[in-house]
Amino acid sequence: MSAPSMTLYHNPLSPFVRKVMVLLHETGQQDRVALQNCVLTPVDPDQALIEDNPLSKIPALRLADGNVIHDSRVILDYLDHQHVGNPLIPREGSARWRRLTLASMADGIMDAAVLVRYEVALRAPEKHWDKWLDGQRDKIRRALALLEKDAIAELTSHFDVAAISVACALGYVDLRHPDLDWRAA
């Protein structure tokens, strides 16, 4: 077995990193990637990560040629083009746009859930912006309702970028926001 040719800046609790990890596993590429753990918050960035991604956001993937790509959507697309087998992101046509739109909806759920987590975990309770928190939670609820109404059949019948993204979003909501009780909705 050869040494990993790429390095993924990651934190196992990040739902965006989890999407990348699932795709790596499902496409058999996990041995190609070394993991560089990052512990960061918006107010305490990881210094090593900043050198490769000035936004200090994970995931970021250092390629074998030294270039760094970031944002889970870009990394997923890159990795999907690197494996042999059926693509997990359709290459063209209406199926591509539908699957990417569903994945984007899941990313929006993750964005809102991470923002709520930061507000609750990093700010003193008396400084919480309750109206803003309610707005983020409402985004999550509306997006979940839309996915259940319009996409549940296709999400359960196709394993691809949309299914990966929705599963990771739901897992993160379960982990960080069990009070949303989305399963009962």
Coordinates of N, CA and C in Angstrom, one line a residue, residues 9-181:
Y9 N -7.9 18.4 5.6 CA -8.1 19.1 6.9 C -9.5 18.8 7.3
H10 N -9.6 18.3 8.5 CA -10.9 17.8 9.0 C -11.1 17.9 10.5
N11 N -12.3 17.7 10.8 CA -12.7 17.5 12.2 C -13.9 16.5 12.1
P12 N -13.8 15.4 12.8 CA -14.9 14.4 12.7 C -16.3 14.8 13.0
L13 N -16.4 15.9 13.7 CA -17.8 16.4 14.1 C -18.4 17.3 13.0
S14 N -17.6 17.7 12.0 CA -18.1 18.6 11.0 C -19.0 17.8 10.0
P15 N -20.2 18.2 9.8 CA -21.1 17.5 8.8 C -20.5 17.6 7.4
F16 N -19.8 18.7 7.1 CA -19.3 18.9 5.8 C -18.1 18.0 5.5
V17 N -17.3 17.8 6.5 CA -16.2 16.8 6.5 C -16.8 15.4 6.3
R18 N -17.9 15.1 7.0 CA -18.5 13.8 7.0 C -18.9 13.5 5.6
K19 N -19.4 14.4 4.8 CA -19.8 14.1 3.4 C -18.6 13.6 2.7
V20 N -17.5 14.3 2.8 CA -16.3 13.9 2.1 C -15.8 12.5 2.6
M21 N -15.9 12.3 3.9 CA -15.4 11.0 4.4 C -16.3 9.8 3.8
V22 N -17.6 10.1 3.7 CA -18.5 9.1 3.2 C -18.2 8.8 1.7
L23 N -18.0 9.9 0.9 CA -17.7 9.6 -0.5 C -16.3 8.9 -0.6
L24 N -15.3 9.3 0.2 CA -14.1 8.6 0.1 C -14.2 7.1 0.4
H25 N -15.0 6.8 1.4 CA -15.2 5.4 1.8 C -16.0 4.6 0.7
E26 N -17.1 5.2 0.2 CA -17.9 4.6 -0.7 C -17.2 4.4 -2.1
T27 N -16.3 5.2 -2.4 CA -15.5 5.1 -3.7 C -14.2 4.4 -3.5
G28 N -13.9 3.9 -2.3 CA -12.6 3.2 -2.1 C -11.4 4.1 -2.1
Q29 N -11.5 5.3 -1.8 CA -10.4 6.3 -1.9 C -9.8 6.6 -0.6
Q30 N -10.3 6.1 0.5 CA -9.9 6.5 1.8 C -8.4 6.4 2.1
D31 N -7.8 5.4 1.5 CA -6.3 5.2 1.7 C -5.5 6.2 0.9
R32 N -6.1 6.9 0.0 CA -5.3 8.0 -0.7 C -5.2 9.3 0.1
V33 N -5.9 9.4 1.2 CA -6.0 10.6 1.9 C -5.6 10.5 3.4
A34 N -4.6 11.3 3.8 CA -4.2 11.4 5.2 C -5.1 12.5 5.8
L35 N -5.4 12.3 7.1 CA -6.3 13.2 7.8 C -5.4 14.1 8.7
Q36 N -5.7 15.4 8.6 CA -5.1 16.5 9.4 C -6.2 17.0 10.3
N37 N -6.2 16.6 11.6 CA -7.3 17.1 12.5 C -7.1 18.6 12.7
C38 N -8.3 19.3 12.7 CA -8.3 20.7 13.0 C -9.3 20.9 14.1
V39 N -8.9 21.7 15.1 CA -9.8 22.1 16.2 C -10.0 23.6 16.0
L40 N -11.2 24.1 15.6 CA -11.3 25.5 15.3 C -12.7 26.0 15.6
T41 N -12.8 27.3 15.7 CA -14.1 27.9 15.8 C -13.9 29.2 15.0
P42 N -15.0 29.9 14.7 CA -14.9 31.2 14.0 C -14.0 32.2 14.7
V43 N -13.9 32.1 16.0 CA -13.0 33.1 16.7 C -11.7 32.5 17.1
D44 N -11.4 31.2 16.8 CA -10.2 30.6 17.2 C -9.8 29.7 16.0
P45 N -9.3 30.3 14.9 CA -9.0 29.5 13.7 C -7.7 28.6 13.9
D46 N -7.6 27.6 13.1 CA -6.5 26.7 13.1 C -5.4 27.3 12.2
Q47 N -4.3 27.5 12.8 CA -3.2 28.3 12.1 C -2.7 27.5 10.9
A48 N -2.5 26.2 11.0 CA -2.0 25.4 9.9 C -3.0 25.5 8.7
L49 N -4.3 25.4 9.1 CA -5.3 25.5 8.0 C -5.3 26.8 7.3
I50 N -5.1 27.9 8.1 CA -5.1 29.3 7.5 C -4.1 29.4 6.4
E51 N -3.0 28.7 6.5 CA -1.9 28.7 5.5 C -2.4 28.2 4.2
D52 N -3.3 27.2 4.2 CA -3.9 26.6 3.0 C -5.2 27.1 2.6
N53 N -6.0 27.6 3.6 CA -7.3 28.2 3.3 C -7.5 29.4 4.2
P54 N -7.3 30.6 3.6 CA -7.4 31.8 4.5 C -8.8 32.0 5.1
L55 N -9.8 31.3 4.6 CA -11.1 31.3 5.2 C -11.2 30.5 6.5
S56 N -10.2 29.7 6.7 CA -10.1 28.8 7.9 C -11.4 28.0 8.1
K57 N -11.8 27.4 7.0 CA -13.0 26.5 7.0 C -12.6 25.1 6.5
I58 N -13.3 24.1 7.2 CA -13.1 22.8 6.8 C -14.3 22.2 6.1
P59 N -14.1 21.3 5.2 CA -12.9 20.6 4.8 C -12.1 21.4 3.8
A60 N -10.8 21.1 3.8 CA -9.9 21.6 2.7 C -9.1 20.4 2.4
L61 N -8.8 20.2 1.1 CA -8.0 19.1 0.6 C -6.8 19.5 -0.1
R62 N -5.6 19.1 0.4 CA -4.3 19.4 -0.2 C -4.1 18.2 -1.2
L63 N -4.0 18.6 -2.5 CA -3.8 17.6 -3.5 C -2.3 17.2 -3.6
A64 N -2.0 16.1 -4.3 CA -0.7 15.6 -4.5 C 0.3 16.6 -5.1
D65 N -0.3 17.5 -5.9 CA 0.6 18.5 -6.6 C 0.8 19.8 -5.7
G66 N 0.2 19.8 -4.5 CA 0.4 20.9 -3.5 C -0.8 21.9 -3.6
N67 N -1.6 21.9 -4.6 CA -2.7 22.8 -4.6 C -3.7 22.3 -3.6
V68 N -4.5 23.3 -3.1 CA -5.5 23.1 -2.1 C -6.9 23.5 -2.6
I69 N -7.8 22.6 -2.5 CA -9.2 22.9 -2.8 C -10.0 22.9 -1.6
H70 N -11.1 23.7 -1.5 CA -11.9 23.7 -0.3 C -13.3 24.0 -0.7
D71 N -14.1 23.7 0.3 CA -15.6 23.7 0.2 C -16.0 22.2 -0.1
S72 N -16.8 21.7 0.7 CA -17.1 20.2 0.5 C -17.7 19.9 -0.9
R73 N -18.4 20.9 -1.5 CA -19.0 20.6 -2.8 C -17.9 20.5 -3.8
V74 N -16.9 21.3 -3.8 CA -15.8 21.3 -4.7 C -15.0 20.0 -4.5
I75 N -14.7 19.7 -3.2 CA -14.0 18.4 -2.9 C -14.7 17.2 -3.4
L76 N -16.0 17.2 -3.1 CA -16.8 16.0 -3.6 C -16.8 15.8 -5.1
D77 N -16.9 16.9 -5.8 CA -16.8 16.9 -7.3 C -15.5 16.4 -7.7
Y78 N -14.4 16.9 -7.1 CA -13.1 16.5 -7.5 C -12.9 15.0 -7.3
L79 N -13.2 14.5 -6.1 CA -13.0 13.1 -5.7 C -13.9 12.2 -6.5
D80 N -15.1 12.7 -6.9 CA -16.0 11.9 -7.7 C -15.4 11.7 -9.1
H81 N -14.6 12.6 -9.6 CA -13.9 12.4 -10.9 C -12.7 11.6 -10.8
Q82 N -12.2 11.2 -9.6 CA -11.0 10.5 -9.4 C -11.1 9.0 -9.2
H83 N -12.4 8.5 -9.1 CA -12.5 7.1 -8.9 C -13.1 6.4 -10.1
V84 N -12.9 5.1 -10.2 CA -13.4 4.3 -11.2 C -14.8 3.8 -10.7
G85 N -15.7 3.8 -11.6 CA -17.1 3.3 -11.2 C -18.1 4.4 -11.5
N86 N -19.3 4.1 -11.1 CA -20.4 5.0 -11.4 C -20.2 6.3 -10.6
P87 N -20.4 7.4 -11.3 CA -20.3 8.7 -10.6 C -21.4 8.9 -9.5
L88 N -21.1 9.5 -8.4 CA -22.0 9.8 -7.4 C -22.6 11.2 -7.6
I89 N -22.1 11.9 -8.5 CA -22.6 13.2 -9.0 C -22.9 13.0 -10.5
P90 N -24.1 13.0 -10.9 CA -24.4 12.9 -12.4 C -23.6 13.9 -13.1
R91 N -23.0 13.5 -14.3 CA -22.2 14.3 -15.1 C -22.9 15.4 -15.9
E92 N -24.2 15.1 -16.2 CA -24.9 16.1 -17.1 C -26.4 15.9 -17.0
G93 N -27.1 16.8 -17.6 CA -28.5 16.7 -17.7 C -29.3 17.1 -16.5
S94 N -30.6 16.9 -16.6 CA -31.4 17.3 -15.5 C -31.2 16.6 -14.2
A95 N -30.7 15.3 -14.3 CA -30.4 14.6 -13.1 C -29.3 15.2 -12.3
R96 N -28.3 15.8 -13.0 CA -27.2 16.5 -12.3 C -27.7 17.7 -11.5
W97 N -28.6 18.5 -12.1 CA -29.1 19.7 -11.4 C -30.0 19.3 -10.3
R98 N -30.8 18.3 -10.5 CA -31.7 17.9 -9.4 C -30.9 17.4 -8.2
R99 N -29.9 16.5 -8.4 CA -29.1 15.9 -7.3 C -28.3 17.0 -6.6
L100 N -27.7 17.9 -7.4 CA -27.0 19.0 -6.8 C -27.9 20.0 -6.0
T101 N -29.1 20.2 -6.5 CA -30.0 21.0 -5.8 C -30.4 20.4 -4.4
L102 N -30.7 19.1 -4.4 CA -31.0 18.4 -3.2 C -29.8 18.4 -2.2
A103 N -28.6 18.3 -2.8 CA -27.4 18.3 -1.9 C -27.2 19.7 -1.4
S104 N -27.6 20.7 -2.2 CA -27.5 22.1 -1.7 C -28.5 22.4 -0.6
M105 N -29.7 21.8 -0.7 CA -30.7 22.0 0.4 C -30.1 21.4 1.7
A106 N -29.5 20.2 1.6 CA -28.9 19.6 2.8 C -27.7 20.5 3.3
D107 N -27.0 21.1 2.4 CA -25.9 22.0 2.9 C -26.5 23.2 3.6
G108 N -27.6 23.7 3.2 CA -28.3 24.7 3.9 C -28.7 24.3 5.3
I109 N -29.2 23.1 5.4 CA -29.6 22.6 6.7 C -28.3 22.6 7.6
M110 N -27.2 22.1 7.1 CA -26.0 22.0 7.8 C -25.5 23.4 8.2
D111 N -25.6 24.3 7.3 CA -25.1 25.7 7.5 C -25.9 26.3 8.7
A112 N -27.2 26.1 8.7 CA -28.1 26.7 9.7 C -27.8 26.0 11.1
A113 N -27.6 24.7 11.0 CA -27.4 23.9 12.2 C -26.0 24.3 12.9
V114 N -25.0 24.5 12.0 CA -23.7 24.9 12.5 C -23.8 26.3 13.1
L115 N -24.5 27.2 12.5 CA -24.6 28.5 13.0 C -25.3 28.5 14.4
V116 N -26.4 27.7 14.5 CA -27.1 27.6 15.8 C -26.1 27.1 16.8
R117 N -25.3 26.1 16.5 CA -24.4 25.5 17.4 C -23.4 26.5 17.9
Y118 N -22.8 27.3 17.0 CA -21.9 28.3 17.4 C -22.5 29.3 18.3
E119 N -23.7 29.8 18.0 CA -24.4 30.8 18.8 C -24.6 30.3 20.2
V120 N -25.0 29.0 20.3 CA -25.3 28.5 21.6 C -24.1 28.1 22.4
A121 N -23.1 27.5 21.7 CA -21.9 27.0 22.4 C -20.8 28.1 22.7
L122 N -20.8 29.2 21.9 CA -19.7 30.2 22.0 C -20.1 31.5 22.7
R123 N -21.4 31.7 22.8 CA -21.9 33.0 23.4 C -22.6 32.7 24.7
A124 N -22.4 33.6 25.6 CA -23.1 33.5 26.9 C -24.6 33.5 26.7
P125 N -25.3 32.7 27.4 CA -26.8 32.6 27.2 C -27.5 34.0 27.2
E126 N -27.1 34.9 28.0 CA -27.7 36.2 28.0 C -27.4 37.0 26.7
K127 N -26.5 36.6 25.9 CA -26.2 37.3 24.7 C -26.7 36.6 23.5
H128 N -27.4 35.5 23.7 CA -28.0 34.7 22.5 C -29.0 35.6 21.8
W129 N -29.0 35.6 20.5 CA -30.0 36.3 19.7 C -31.1 35.4 19.4
D130 N -32.1 35.4 20.2 CA -33.2 34.4 20.2 C -33.9 34.4 18.8
K131 N -34.2 35.6 18.3 CA -35.0 35.7 17.1 C -34.1 35.1 15.9
W132 N -32.9 35.4 15.9 CA -32.0 34.8 14.9 C -31.9 33.3 15.0
L133 N -31.8 32.8 16.3 CA -31.7 31.3 16.5 C -33.0 30.7 16.0
D134 N -34.2 31.3 16.3 CA -35.4 30.8 15.8 C -35.5 30.8 14.3
G135 N -34.9 31.8 13.7 CA -34.9 31.9 12.2 C -34.1 30.7 11.6
Q136 N -32.9 30.4 12.2 CA -32.1 29.3 11.7 C -32.8 28.0 11.9
R137 N -33.4 27.8 13.1 CA -34.1 26.6 13.3 C -35.3 26.4 12.3
D138 N -36.0 27.5 12.0 CA -37.1 27.5 11.1 C -36.6 27.1 9.7
K139 N -35.4 27.6 9.3 CA -34.8 27.1 8.0 C -34.6 25.6 8.0
I140 N -34.1 25.1 9.1 CA -33.9 23.6 9.1 C -35.3 22.9 9.0
R141 N -36.3 23.3 9.8 CA -37.6 22.7 9.7 C -38.2 22.8 8.3
R142 N -38.1 23.9 7.7 CA -38.7 24.1 6.4 C -38.0 23.2 5.3
A143 N -36.7 23.2 5.4 CA -35.9 22.4 4.4 C -36.2 20.9 4.6
L144 N -36.3 20.4 5.9 CA -36.6 19.0 6.2 C -38.0 18.7 5.7
A145 N -39.0 19.6 5.9 CA -40.3 19.4 5.4 C -40.4 19.3 3.9
L146 N -39.6 20.1 3.2 CA -39.6 20.0 1.7 C -39.0 18.7 1.3
L147 N -37.9 18.3 1.9 CA -37.2 17.1 1.5 C -38.2 15.9 1.7
E148 N -38.9 15.9 2.8 CA -39.8 14.8 3.1 C -41.0 14.8 2.1
K149 N -41.5 16.0 1.7 CA -42.6 16.1 0.8 C -42.2 15.8 -0.6
D150 N -41.1 16.3 -1.1 CA -40.7 16.2 -2.5 C -39.6 15.3 -2.9
A151 N -38.9 14.7 -1.9 CA -37.7 14.0 -2.4 C -37.5 12.7 -1.6
I152 N -38.3 12.3 -0.7 CA -38.0 11.1 0.1 C -37.8 9.9 -0.8
A153 N -38.7 9.7 -1.8 CA -38.6 8.5 -2.6 C -37.3 8.4 -3.4
E154 N -36.9 9.5 -4.0 CA -35.7 9.5 -4.8 C -34.5 9.4 -3.9
L155 N -34.5 10.0 -2.7 CA -33.4 10.0 -1.8 C -33.1 8.6 -1.3
T156 N -34.2 7.8 -1.1 CA -34.1 6.4 -0.6 C -33.8 5.4 -1.7
S157 N -34.0 5.8 -3.0 CA -33.8 4.9 -4.1 C -32.5 5.1 -4.8
H158 N -31.8 6.2 -4.6 CA -30.5 6.5 -5.3 C -29.5 6.8 -4.2
F159 N -28.3 6.1 -4.3 CA -27.2 6.5 -3.4 C -26.3 7.4 -4.3
D160 N -26.2 8.6 -3.9 CA -25.4 9.6 -4.6 C -25.1 10.8 -3.7
V161 N -24.6 11.9 -4.3 CA -24.3 13.0 -3.6 C -25.4 13.6 -2.8
A162 N -26.6 13.6 -3.3 CA -27.8 14.1 -2.6 C -28.1 13.2 -1.4
A163 N -28.1 11.9 -1.5 CA -28.4 11.0 -0.4 C -27.3 11.2 0.7
I164 N -26.0 11.3 0.3 CA -24.9 11.5 1.2 C -25.1 12.8 2.0
S165 N -25.4 13.8 1.3 CA -25.6 15.2 1.9 C -26.7 15.2 2.9
V166 N -27.8 14.6 2.5 CA -29.0 14.6 3.4 C -28.7 13.8 4.6
A167 N -28.1 12.6 4.4 CA -27.8 11.8 5.6 C -26.9 12.5 6.5
C168 N -25.9 13.2 6.0 CA -25.0 13.9 6.9 C -25.6 15.1 7.6
A169 N -26.5 15.7 6.9 CA -27.3 16.8 7.6 C -28.2 16.3 8.7
L170 N -28.9 15.2 8.4 CA -29.7 14.6 9.5 C -28.9 14.1 10.7
G171 N -27.8 13.5 10.4 CA -26.9 13.0 11.4 C -26.4 14.2 12.3
Y172 N -26.1 15.3 11.7 CA -25.6 16.5 12.5 C -26.7 17.1 13.3
V173 N -27.9 17.1 12.7 CA -29.1 17.6 13.5 C -29.3 16.7 14.7
D174 N -29.3 15.4 14.5 CA -29.4 14.5 15.6 C -28.4 14.7 16.7
L175 N -27.1 14.9 16.2 CA -26.0 15.1 17.2 C -26.1 16.4 18.0
R176 N -26.3 17.5 17.3 CA -26.2 18.8 17.9 C -27.5 19.4 18.3
H177 N -28.6 19.0 17.7 CA -29.9 19.6 17.9 C -31.0 18.6 18.1
P178 N -30.9 17.7 19.1 CA -31.9 16.7 19.3 C -33.3 17.3 19.7
D179 N -33.2 18.5 20.2 CA -34.4 19.3 20.6 C -35.3 19.6 19.4
L180 N -34.8 19.6 18.2 CA -35.6 19.8 17.0 C -36.5 18.7 16.7
D181 N -36.2 17.5 17.2 CA -37.0 16.3 17.1 C -37.6 16.1 15.7

